Coordinates of C-alpha atoms and ligand atoms in Angstrom, one line a residue:
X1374 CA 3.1 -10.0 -33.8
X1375 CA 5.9 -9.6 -30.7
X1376 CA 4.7 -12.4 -28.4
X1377 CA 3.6 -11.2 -24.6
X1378 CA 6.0 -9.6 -22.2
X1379 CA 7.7 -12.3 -19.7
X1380 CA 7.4 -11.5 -15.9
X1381 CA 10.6 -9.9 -15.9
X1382 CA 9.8 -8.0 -19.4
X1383 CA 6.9 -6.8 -18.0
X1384 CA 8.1 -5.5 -14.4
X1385 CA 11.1 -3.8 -16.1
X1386 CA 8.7 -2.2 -18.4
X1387 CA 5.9 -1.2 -15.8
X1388 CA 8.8 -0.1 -13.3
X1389 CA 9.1 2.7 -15.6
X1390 CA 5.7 4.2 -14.0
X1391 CA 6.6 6.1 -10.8
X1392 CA 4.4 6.2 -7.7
X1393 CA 4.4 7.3 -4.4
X1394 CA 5.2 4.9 -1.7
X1395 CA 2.6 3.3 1.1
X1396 CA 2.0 0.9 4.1
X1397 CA -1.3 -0.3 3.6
X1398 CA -2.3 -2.2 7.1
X1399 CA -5.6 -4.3 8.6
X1400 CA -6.3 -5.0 12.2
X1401 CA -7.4 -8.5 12.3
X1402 CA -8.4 -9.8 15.7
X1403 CA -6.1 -7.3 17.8
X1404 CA -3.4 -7.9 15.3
X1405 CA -1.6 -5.7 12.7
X1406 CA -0.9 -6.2 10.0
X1407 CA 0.9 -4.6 7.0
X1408 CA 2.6 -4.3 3.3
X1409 CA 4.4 -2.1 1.6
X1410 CA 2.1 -1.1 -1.6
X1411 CA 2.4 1.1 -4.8
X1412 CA -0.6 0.1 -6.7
X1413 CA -2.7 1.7 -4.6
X1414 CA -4.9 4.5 -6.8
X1415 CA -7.7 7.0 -5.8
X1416 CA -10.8 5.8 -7.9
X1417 CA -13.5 8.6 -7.1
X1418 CA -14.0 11.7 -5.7
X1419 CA -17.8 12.0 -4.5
X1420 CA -18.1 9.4 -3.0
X1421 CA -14.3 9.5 -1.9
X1422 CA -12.8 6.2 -2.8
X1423 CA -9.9 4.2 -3.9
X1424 CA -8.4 0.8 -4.9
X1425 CA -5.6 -1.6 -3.5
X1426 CA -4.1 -4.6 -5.4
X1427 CA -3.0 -7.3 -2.8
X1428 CA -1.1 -10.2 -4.1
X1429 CA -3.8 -13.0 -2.9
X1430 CA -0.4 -14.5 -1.2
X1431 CA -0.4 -11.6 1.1
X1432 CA -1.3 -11.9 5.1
X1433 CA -2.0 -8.1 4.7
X1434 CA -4.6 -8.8 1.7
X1435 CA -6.0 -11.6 3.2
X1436 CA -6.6 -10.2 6.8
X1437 CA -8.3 -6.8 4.5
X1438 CA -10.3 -9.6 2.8
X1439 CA -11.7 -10.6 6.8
X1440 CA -12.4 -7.8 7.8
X1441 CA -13.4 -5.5 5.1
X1442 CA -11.3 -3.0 6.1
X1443 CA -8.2 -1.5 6.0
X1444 CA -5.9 1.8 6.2
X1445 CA -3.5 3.4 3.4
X1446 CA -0.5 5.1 4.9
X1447 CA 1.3 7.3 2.8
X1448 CA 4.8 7.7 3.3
X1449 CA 7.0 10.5 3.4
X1450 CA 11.0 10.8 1.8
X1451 CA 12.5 9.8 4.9
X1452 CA 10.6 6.6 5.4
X1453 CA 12.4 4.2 2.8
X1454 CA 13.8 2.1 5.3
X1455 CA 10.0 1.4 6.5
X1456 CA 9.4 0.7 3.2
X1457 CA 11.9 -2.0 2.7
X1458 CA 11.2 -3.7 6.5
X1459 CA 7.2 -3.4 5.7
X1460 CA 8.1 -5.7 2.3
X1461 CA 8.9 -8.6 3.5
X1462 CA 7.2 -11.7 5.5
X1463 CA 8.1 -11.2 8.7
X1464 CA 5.6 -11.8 11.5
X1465 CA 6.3 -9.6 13.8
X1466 CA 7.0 -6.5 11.9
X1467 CA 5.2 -4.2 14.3
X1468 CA 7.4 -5.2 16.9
X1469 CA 9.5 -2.4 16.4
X1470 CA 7.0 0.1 14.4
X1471 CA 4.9 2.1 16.6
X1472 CA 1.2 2.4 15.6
X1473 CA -2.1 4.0 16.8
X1474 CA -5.3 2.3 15.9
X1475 CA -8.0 4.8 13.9
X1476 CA -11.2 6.1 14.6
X1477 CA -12.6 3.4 12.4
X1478 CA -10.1 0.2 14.1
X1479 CA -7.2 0.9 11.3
X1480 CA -3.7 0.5 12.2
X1481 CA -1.6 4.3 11.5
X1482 CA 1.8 4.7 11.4
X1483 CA 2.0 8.3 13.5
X1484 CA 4.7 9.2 11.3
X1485 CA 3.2 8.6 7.7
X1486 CA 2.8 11.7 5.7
X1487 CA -1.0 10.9 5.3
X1488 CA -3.1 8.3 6.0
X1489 CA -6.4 7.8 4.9
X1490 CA -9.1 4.7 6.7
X1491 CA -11.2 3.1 4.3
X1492 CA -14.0 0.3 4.0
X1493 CA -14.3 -2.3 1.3
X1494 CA -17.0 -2.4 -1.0
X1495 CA -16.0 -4.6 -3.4
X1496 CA -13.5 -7.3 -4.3
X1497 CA -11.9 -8.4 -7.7
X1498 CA -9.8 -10.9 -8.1
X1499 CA -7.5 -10.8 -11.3
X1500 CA -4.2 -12.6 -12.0
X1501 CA -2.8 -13.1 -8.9
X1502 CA -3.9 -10.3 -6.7
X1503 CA -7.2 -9.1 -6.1
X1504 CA -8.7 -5.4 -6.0
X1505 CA -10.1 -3.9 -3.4
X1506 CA -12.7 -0.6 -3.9
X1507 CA -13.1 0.6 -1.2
X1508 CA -15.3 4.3 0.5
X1509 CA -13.0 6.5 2.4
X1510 CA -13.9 7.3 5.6
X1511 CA -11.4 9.1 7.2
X1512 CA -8.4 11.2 5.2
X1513 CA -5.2 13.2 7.3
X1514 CA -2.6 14.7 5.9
X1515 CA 0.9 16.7 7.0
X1516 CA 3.2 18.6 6.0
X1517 CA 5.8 17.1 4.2
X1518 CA 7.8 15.3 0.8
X1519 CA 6.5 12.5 -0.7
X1520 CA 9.0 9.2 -0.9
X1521 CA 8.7 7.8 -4.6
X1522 CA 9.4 4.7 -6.2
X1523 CA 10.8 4.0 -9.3
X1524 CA 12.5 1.2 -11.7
X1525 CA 12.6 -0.7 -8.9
X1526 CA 14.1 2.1 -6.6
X1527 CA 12.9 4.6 -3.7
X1528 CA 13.6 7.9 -4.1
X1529 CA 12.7 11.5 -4.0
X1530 CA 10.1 13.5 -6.2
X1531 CA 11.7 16.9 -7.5
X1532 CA 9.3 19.2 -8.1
X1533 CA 9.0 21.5 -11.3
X1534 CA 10.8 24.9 -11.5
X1535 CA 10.9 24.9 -7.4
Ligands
FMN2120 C1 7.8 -0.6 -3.5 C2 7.0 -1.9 -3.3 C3 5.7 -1.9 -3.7 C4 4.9 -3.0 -3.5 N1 3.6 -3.0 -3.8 C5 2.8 -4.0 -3.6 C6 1.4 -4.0 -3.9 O1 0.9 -3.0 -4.4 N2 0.6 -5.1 -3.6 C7 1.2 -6.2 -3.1 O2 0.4 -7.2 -2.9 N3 2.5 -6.3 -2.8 C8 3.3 -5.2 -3.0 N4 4.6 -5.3 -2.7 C9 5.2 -6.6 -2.1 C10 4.8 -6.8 -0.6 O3 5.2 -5.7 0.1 C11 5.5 -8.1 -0.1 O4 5.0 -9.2 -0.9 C12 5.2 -8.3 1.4 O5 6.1 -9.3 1.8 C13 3.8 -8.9 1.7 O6 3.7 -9.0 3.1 P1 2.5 -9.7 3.8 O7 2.3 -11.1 3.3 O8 2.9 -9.7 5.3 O9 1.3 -8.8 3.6 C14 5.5 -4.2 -2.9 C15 6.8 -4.2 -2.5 C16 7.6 -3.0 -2.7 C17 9.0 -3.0 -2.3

């Protein structure tokens, strides 16, 4: 028996699975915060939900855990560079990111190429990040290309015979 994938074995691996690319934000006393997110997954139609995996490290995960709420912003090709700033630790990394607050107290980035507000209704924790499920209660979308993300890099998704 092959013994278990190291953390580096295993993120090569995995990096092989390409996603789309988000900003998954919380408003948490008047303040916004965010994270750059690819394990984000829809999880049910009817009832519309989905799930987020927040490293329980994060300030974005934890302020989603106070509030029970939070907002998935899809990002289009052009927006790698909000990608990159919206992974790291900074504090003030609205500063220079302009947002509207949702119908239902979400942070959205105007820009995104859909964003979607949703409310938690349960929490797992596993390993070192914890799931949220969450009911979708609002769900825009534009026109627009997808940014995509993978081995490690941001890119863009060609579409078949078009
Ligand atoms: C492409 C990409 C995808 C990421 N996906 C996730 C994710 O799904 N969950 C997560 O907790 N962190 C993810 N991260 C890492 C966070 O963005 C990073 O740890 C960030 O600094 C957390 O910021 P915060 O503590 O302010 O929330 C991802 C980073 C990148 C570049």
């Amino acid at each position: 028996v092959k013994p278990r994938p190291t953390t580096d074995e295993y993120r090569q691996v995995i990096g092989h699975f390409a996603s789309g690319v988000t900003i998954v934000t919380s408003l948490r006393d008047g303040e916004p915060f965010g994270t750059t997110a690819n394990a984000v997954s829809s999880l049910s139609l009817d009832p519309p939900m989905l799930l987020v995996c927040m490293n329980q490290e994060s300030s974005t995960g934890q302020a989603i855990a106070a509030t029970g709420r939070f907002a998935v912003n899809i990002l289009h090709e052009g927006q790698a560079q909000l990608a990159t700033h919206f992974a790291t630790k900074a504090a003030d990394k609205f500063e220079q990111v302009p947002y509207v607050v949702g119908e239902r107290g979400n942070p959205l980035l105007p820009e995104a190429l859909a964003t979607l507000e949703c409310e938690v209704v349960d929490e797992i924790a596993a390993g070192t990040h914890s799931v949220y499920l969450a009911e979708v209660n609002t769900a825009e979308a534009s026109a627009g290309a997808p940014l995509a993300y993978f081995r490690g890099r941001f890119g863009r998704l060609e579409v078949a015979g078009g």
